[in-house]
Short mmCIF file of C-alpha atoms in Angstrom, two decimals:
data_model
loop_
_atom_site.label_atom_id
_atom_site.label_comp_id
_atom_site.label_asym_id
_atom_site.label_seq_id
_atom_site.Cartn_x
_atom_site.Cartn_y
_atom_site.Cartn_z
CA MET A 11 0.00 0.00 0.00
CA ASN A 12 1.68 3.19 -1.18
CA LEU A 13 -1.02 5.61 -0.04
CA THR A 14 -0.93 7.42 3.28
CA ARG A 15 -3.93 7.52 5.63
CA GLU A 16 -4.81 11.03 4.42
CA GLU A 17 -4.50 10.07 0.74
CA THR A 18 -6.59 6.96 1.33
CA LEU A 19 -9.34 8.94 3.05
CA ARG A 20 -9.41 11.37 0.14
CA GLU A 21 -9.72 8.48 -2.33
CA LEU A 22 -12.46 6.89 -0.22
CA TYR A 23 -14.43 10.15 -0.05
CA ASN A 24 -14.26 10.54 -3.84
CA LEU A 25 -15.35 6.94 -4.47
CA ILE A 26 -18.24 7.19 -2.00
CA LEU A 27 -19.47 10.35 -3.73
CA ASN A 28 -18.97 8.87 -7.20
CA LYS A 29 -22.41 8.14 -8.69
CA ASP A 30 -21.00 5.13 -10.57
CA THR A 31 -19.98 3.37 -7.35
CA ARG A 32 -22.37 0.51 -6.60
CA ASP A 33 -24.33 0.46 -3.34
CA TRP A 34 -22.45 -2.56 -1.97
CA GLU A 35 -19.09 -1.01 -2.82
CA ARG A 36 -20.17 2.27 -1.21
CA THR A 37 -21.16 0.46 2.00
CA VAL A 38 -17.81 -1.33 2.25
CA LEU A 39 -15.85 1.85 1.47
CA THR A 40 -17.87 3.86 4.00
CA THR A 41 -17.16 1.30 6.71
CA THR A 42 -13.43 1.64 6.06
CA LYS A 43 -13.62 5.43 5.95
CA ASP A 44 -15.44 5.57 9.28
CA ALA A 45 -12.89 3.26 10.89
CA LEU A 46 -9.94 5.30 9.62
CA GLU A 47 -11.52 8.53 10.85
CA THR A 48 -11.66 7.07 14.37
CA ASN A 49 -7.93 6.23 14.17
CA GLU A 50 -8.34 2.48 13.77
CA ASN A 51 -5.14 0.67 12.71
CA PHE A 52 -4.51 1.70 9.11
CA LYS A 53 -2.89 -1.53 7.88
CA VAL A 54 -5.53 -3.71 9.51
CA GLN A 55 -8.40 -1.73 7.97
CA MET A 56 -6.86 -1.79 4.50
CA ALA A 57 -6.30 -5.54 4.78
CA LYS A 58 -9.97 -6.00 5.68
CA LEU A 59 -11.04 -3.83 2.75
CA GLU A 60 -8.81 -5.73 0.33
CA GLU A 61 -10.28 -9.03 1.54
CA LYS A 62 -13.86 -7.79 0.97
CA LEU A 63 -13.13 -6.45 -2.50
CA ARG A 64 -10.97 -9.38 -3.62
CA PRO A 65 -13.71 -11.78 -4.87
CA LEU A 66 -15.18 -9.19 -7.23
CA ALA A 67 -11.73 -7.90 -8.24
CA LEU A 68 -10.64 -11.39 -9.29
CA ARG A 69 -13.72 -11.63 -11.52
CA ASP A 70 -13.11 -8.12 -12.87
CA ASN A 71 -16.51 -7.13 -11.52
CA LEU A 72 -15.70 -3.96 -9.59
CA THR A 73 -16.74 -0.63 -11.03
CA GLY A 74 -13.92 1.07 -12.89
CA ASP A 75 -12.65 3.58 -10.33
CA VAL A 76 -12.99 1.11 -7.46
CA ALA A 77 -10.97 -1.39 -9.48
CA ASP A 78 -8.19 1.19 -9.88
CA PHE A 79 -8.28 1.87 -6.13
CA TYR A 80 -8.05 -1.86 -5.41
CA LEU A 81 -4.78 -2.01 -7.34
CA LYS A 82 -3.43 0.76 -5.15
CA ILE A 83 -4.38 -1.23 -2.05
CA LEU A 84 -2.25 -4.07 -3.42
CA GLY A 85 0.63 -1.66 -3.90
CA GLU A 86 0.37 -1.96 -7.67
CA SER A 87 0.17 0.87 -10.14
CA ALA A 88 -3.29 1.79 -11.25
CA GLU A 89 -4.05 0.88 -14.82
CA GLU A 90 -2.46 3.11 -17.42
CA ALA A 91 -4.60 6.21 -17.55
CA PHE A 92 -6.25 7.10 -20.82
CA ASP A 93 -5.49 10.73 -21.62
CA PHE A 94 -8.98 12.00 -22.32
CA SER A 95 -7.63 15.51 -23.00
CA LYS A 96 -5.84 14.25 -26.12
CA HIS A 97 -8.97 12.80 -27.66
CA ARG A 98 -9.96 15.85 -29.66
CA ILE A 99 -9.56 17.16 -33.19
CA LYS A 100 -6.63 19.55 -33.50
CA ASP A 101 -6.59 19.91 -37.29
CA PHE A 102 -10.10 20.35 -38.70
CA THR A 103 -8.69 20.30 -42.23
CA HIS A 104 -7.24 16.80 -42.04
CA GLN A 105 -8.96 15.11 -39.09
CA ASP A 106 -12.47 13.75 -38.69
CA TYR A 107 -14.65 11.70 -36.31
CA ALA A 108 -16.25 8.29 -36.88
CA VAL A 109 -18.53 6.47 -34.42
CA PHE A 110 -19.41 2.77 -34.53
CA GLY A 111 -21.45 0.52 -32.27
CA GLY A 112 -20.44 -3.09 -32.78
CA GLY A 113 -21.09 -4.98 -29.58
CA CYS A 114 -18.85 -4.74 -26.53
CA PHE A 115 -16.42 -1.83 -27.01
CA TRP A 116 -13.66 -3.98 -25.53
CA CYS A 117 -13.25 -5.70 -28.89
CA MET A 118 -13.81 -2.67 -31.11
CA VAL A 119 -10.76 -0.63 -30.11
CA GLU A 120 -7.74 -2.68 -31.20
CA PRO A 121 -8.80 -3.32 -34.84
CA PHE A 122 -9.13 0.44 -35.42
CA GLU A 123 -6.41 1.78 -33.12
CA THR A 124 -3.68 -0.32 -34.74
CA ARG A 125 -4.42 0.99 -38.24
CA ALA A 126 -2.22 3.69 -39.77
CA GLY A 127 -3.97 7.05 -39.75
CA ILE A 128 -5.92 6.50 -36.53
CA ASP A 129 -5.10 9.22 -34.00
CA SER A 130 -7.31 8.16 -31.08
CA VAL A 131 -10.03 5.65 -30.19
CA LEU A 132 -12.33 6.32 -27.23
CA SER A 133 -14.75 3.80 -25.69
CA GLY A 134 -18.10 4.99 -24.42
CA PHE A 135 -21.86 5.13 -24.88
CA THR A 136 -24.10 6.91 -27.37
CA GLY A 137 -27.55 6.84 -28.95
CA GLY A 138 -29.59 7.10 -25.75
CA ASP A 139 -31.45 9.74 -23.77
CA THR A 140 -29.95 9.53 -20.27
CA GLN A 141 -27.37 12.21 -19.46
CA GLN A 142 -23.98 10.95 -18.30
CA PRO A 143 -25.00 7.28 -18.12
CA SER A 144 -22.97 4.98 -15.90
CA TYR A 145 -21.54 1.66 -17.03
CA ASP A 146 -24.09 -0.23 -14.91
CA GLU A 147 -27.00 1.85 -16.23
CA VAL A 148 -26.11 1.08 -19.84
CA LEU A 149 -25.42 -2.55 -18.98
CA SER A 150 -29.00 -2.83 -17.68
CA GLY A 151 -30.25 -1.91 -21.15
CA GLY A 152 -32.63 0.76 -19.90
CA THR A 153 -30.97 3.96 -21.14
CA GLY A 154 -31.24 3.40 -24.89
CA HIS A 155 -27.47 3.75 -25.33
CA VAL A 156 -25.18 1.30 -27.08
CA GLU A 157 -21.54 0.62 -26.33
CA ALA A 158 -19.52 2.28 -29.06
CA VAL A 159 -16.15 3.65 -30.08
CA GLU A 160 -15.44 7.19 -31.21
CA ILE A 161 -12.51 7.38 -33.62
CA ILE A 162 -10.42 10.38 -34.60
CA PHE A 163 -8.63 9.72 -37.88
CA ASP A 164 -6.33 11.50 -40.30
CA THR A 165 -8.15 11.77 -43.63
CA ARG A 166 -4.82 11.99 -45.49
CA LYS A 167 -3.88 8.48 -44.33
CA ILE A 168 -7.15 6.62 -44.06
CA SER A 169 -10.62 7.35 -45.44
CA TYR A 170 -14.03 7.04 -43.84
CA GLN A 171 -14.85 4.45 -46.50
CA GLU A 172 -11.96 2.30 -45.29
CA LEU A 173 -13.20 2.57 -41.71
CA VAL A 174 -16.69 1.47 -42.74
CA ASP A 175 -15.25 -1.44 -44.72
CA LEU A 176 -13.29 -2.55 -41.66
CA TYR A 177 -16.37 -2.18 -39.45
CA TRP A 178 -18.35 -4.69 -41.53
CA GLN A 179 -15.54 -7.22 -41.01
CA LEU A 180 -15.83 -6.94 -37.21
CA ILE A 181 -19.56 -7.50 -36.70
CA ASP A 182 -22.43 -9.86 -37.38
CA PRO A 183 -24.73 -7.48 -39.33
CA THR A 184 -27.69 -9.85 -39.03
CA ASP A 185 -27.92 -9.89 -35.21
CA ASN A 186 -30.23 -7.26 -33.71
CA GLN A 187 -30.16 -8.86 -30.24
CA GLY A 188 -26.51 -8.03 -29.54
CA GLN A 189 -23.19 -9.27 -30.87
CA PHE A 190 -21.60 -12.68 -30.36
CA GLN A 191 -21.59 -13.58 -26.63
CA ASP A 192 -22.85 -10.12 -25.61
CA ARG A 193 -26.64 -10.01 -25.59
CA GLY A 194 -28.94 -7.03 -25.24
CA ASN A 195 -29.92 -3.78 -26.99
CA GLN A 196 -26.82 -2.05 -25.66
CA TYR A 197 -24.72 -4.27 -27.96
CA ARG A 198 -26.69 -3.90 -31.20
CA PRO A 199 -24.67 -2.83 -34.28
CA ILE A 200 -25.14 0.77 -35.41
CA ILE A 201 -23.14 3.10 -37.66
CA PHE A 202 -23.46 6.65 -36.33
CA VAL A 203 -22.91 9.23 -39.07
CA ARG A 204 -22.11 12.86 -38.34
CA ASN A 205 -22.93 14.41 -41.74
CA ASP A 206 -24.50 13.69 -45.13
CA GLN A 207 -21.21 12.55 -46.64
CA GLN A 208 -20.72 9.87 -43.99
CA GLY A 209 -24.38 8.93 -44.30
CA LYS A 210 -24.13 8.35 -48.06
CA ILE A 211 -20.98 6.26 -47.69
CA ALA A 212 -22.53 4.15 -44.94
CA GLU A 213 -25.83 3.65 -46.80
CA LYS A 214 -24.08 2.67 -50.03
CA SER A 215 -21.84 0.28 -48.12
CA LYS A 216 -24.85 -1.34 -46.47
CA GLU A 217 -26.57 -1.71 -49.86
CA LYS A 218 -23.50 -3.54 -51.16
CA MET A 219 -23.61 -5.87 -48.18
CA ILE A 220 -27.26 -6.67 -48.91
CA GLU A 221 -26.64 -7.17 -52.64
CA SER A 222 -23.70 -9.48 -51.97
CA ALA A 223 -26.14 -12.19 -50.79
CA ARG A 224 -23.50 -13.38 -48.34
CA TYR A 225 -25.99 -13.53 -45.49
CA LYS A 226 -29.07 -15.73 -45.29
CA GLN A 227 -30.66 -13.44 -42.69
CA PRO A 228 -31.51 -9.75 -43.32
CA ILE A 229 -28.88 -7.07 -42.68
CA ILE A 230 -30.27 -5.23 -39.65
CA THR A 231 -27.35 -2.89 -38.85
CA GLU A 232 -28.78 0.60 -38.34
CA ILE A 233 -27.41 3.88 -39.67
CA LYS A 234 -28.25 6.82 -37.40
CA PRO A 235 -27.08 10.42 -36.86
CA THR A 236 -24.50 10.90 -34.14
CA SER A 237 -25.60 12.08 -30.72
CA THR A 238 -23.75 12.91 -27.52
CA PHE A 239 -20.90 10.47 -26.91
CA TRP A 240 -20.30 9.71 -23.23
CA PRO A 241 -16.83 8.30 -22.49
CA VAL A 242 -16.65 5.35 -20.11
CA GLU A 243 -14.18 5.64 -17.22
CA ASN A 244 -10.50 4.80 -17.51
CA HIS A 245 -10.81 1.17 -16.36
CA TYR A 246 -12.72 0.24 -19.53
CA GLN A 247 -10.49 2.09 -22.00
CA GLN A 248 -8.04 0.10 -24.18
CA PHE A 249 -9.04 -3.25 -22.71
CA TYR A 250 -6.83 -5.14 -25.18
CA LYS A 251 -3.71 -3.59 -23.66
CA LYS A 252 -4.69 -4.03 -20.03
CA ASN A 253 -6.05 -7.59 -20.31
CA PRO A 254 -4.20 -9.13 -23.28
CA LYS A 255 -4.89 -12.80 -22.43
CA ARG A 256 -8.60 -12.30 -21.87
CA TYR A 257 -8.85 -10.09 -24.95
CA LYS A 258 -7.17 -12.71 -27.15
CA ARG A 259 -9.67 -15.35 -26.01
CA ILE A 260 -12.62 -13.09 -26.82
CA LYS A 261 -11.10 -12.01 -30.13
CA ARG A 262 -10.41 -15.62 -31.15
CA TYR A 263 -14.04 -16.58 -30.50
CA ARG A 264 -15.33 -13.66 -32.56
CA GLN A 265 -12.93 -14.39 -35.43
CA ARG A 266 -13.93 -18.05 -35.57
CA PHE A 267 -17.62 -17.16 -35.66
CA LEU A 268 -17.10 -14.56 -38.40
CA LEU A 269 -14.93 -16.92 -40.45
CA TYR A 270 -17.61 -19.62 -40.24
CA GLN A 271 -20.28 -17.08 -41.23
CA ARG A 272 -18.22 -15.90 -44.23
CA LEU A 273 -17.53 -19.45 -45.38
CA LYS A 274 -21.27 -20.21 -45.33
CA GLY A 275 -21.80 -17.05 -47.36
CA GLU A 276 -19.22 -18.06 -49.96
CA ILE A 277 -20.81 -21.50 -50.30
CA ARG A 278 -24.26 -19.93 -50.66
CA ILE A 279 -23.03 -17.60 -53.43
CA ARG A 280 -21.37 -20.44 -55.33
CA LEU A 281 -24.48 -22.61 -55.12
CA GLN A 282 -26.59 -19.74 -56.45
CA LYS A 283 -24.26 -19.38 -59.43
#
């Protein structure tokens, strides 16, 4: 534990006041805060807190900021912080935004972020009505939001058309109940377009997908105007870097499913010919 008593109390206060903190987490944190304020043994109280949080931490089921605090209790560095201040357009002549909902945002970042011409990829929520939705609120499916990625790209190095083409390779466009193992409206596939030019490119691309006859089921992927994009907290940003083994397992499952789906499509096309 690298934090002092005073630093720990400050962190506890912030987490207790954080609207994203779950009720159970808030109760446990409050108990520790109250004990520290009455000068209970610091190391003993932190050991008790670590023991209570451990089962959920091992299952990666703590809310984001509490998960970062748990790492500090262990004496480990908090997860690499995503620099939210750098996710903005600096050159309006040569940079643009693109927003895609394609299931869990954990698996949507790496395929875009590792492409030349991508300046930043931010995970978050969009398409709903609730202001500043929390991760748990969106997960419940009641806010109307979907998990999505907002991409800033250099138009001199990669085009919006190329991003859309890549997007179709990452999703099952026939599934309106979610994507792969992630079920629910918050995971449905949507292309969010921010102007008429993006809209025309997306619509034409979708028409080509339909005309290709690669899918037995209808293409249900929506195309909608962009709305407010709410970033998710640091813990959920760049999952593929922070949890490489788990990410590879999820990615492998998705790739196998998509490969099988494409092979069925190729067979269907050949039989039709």
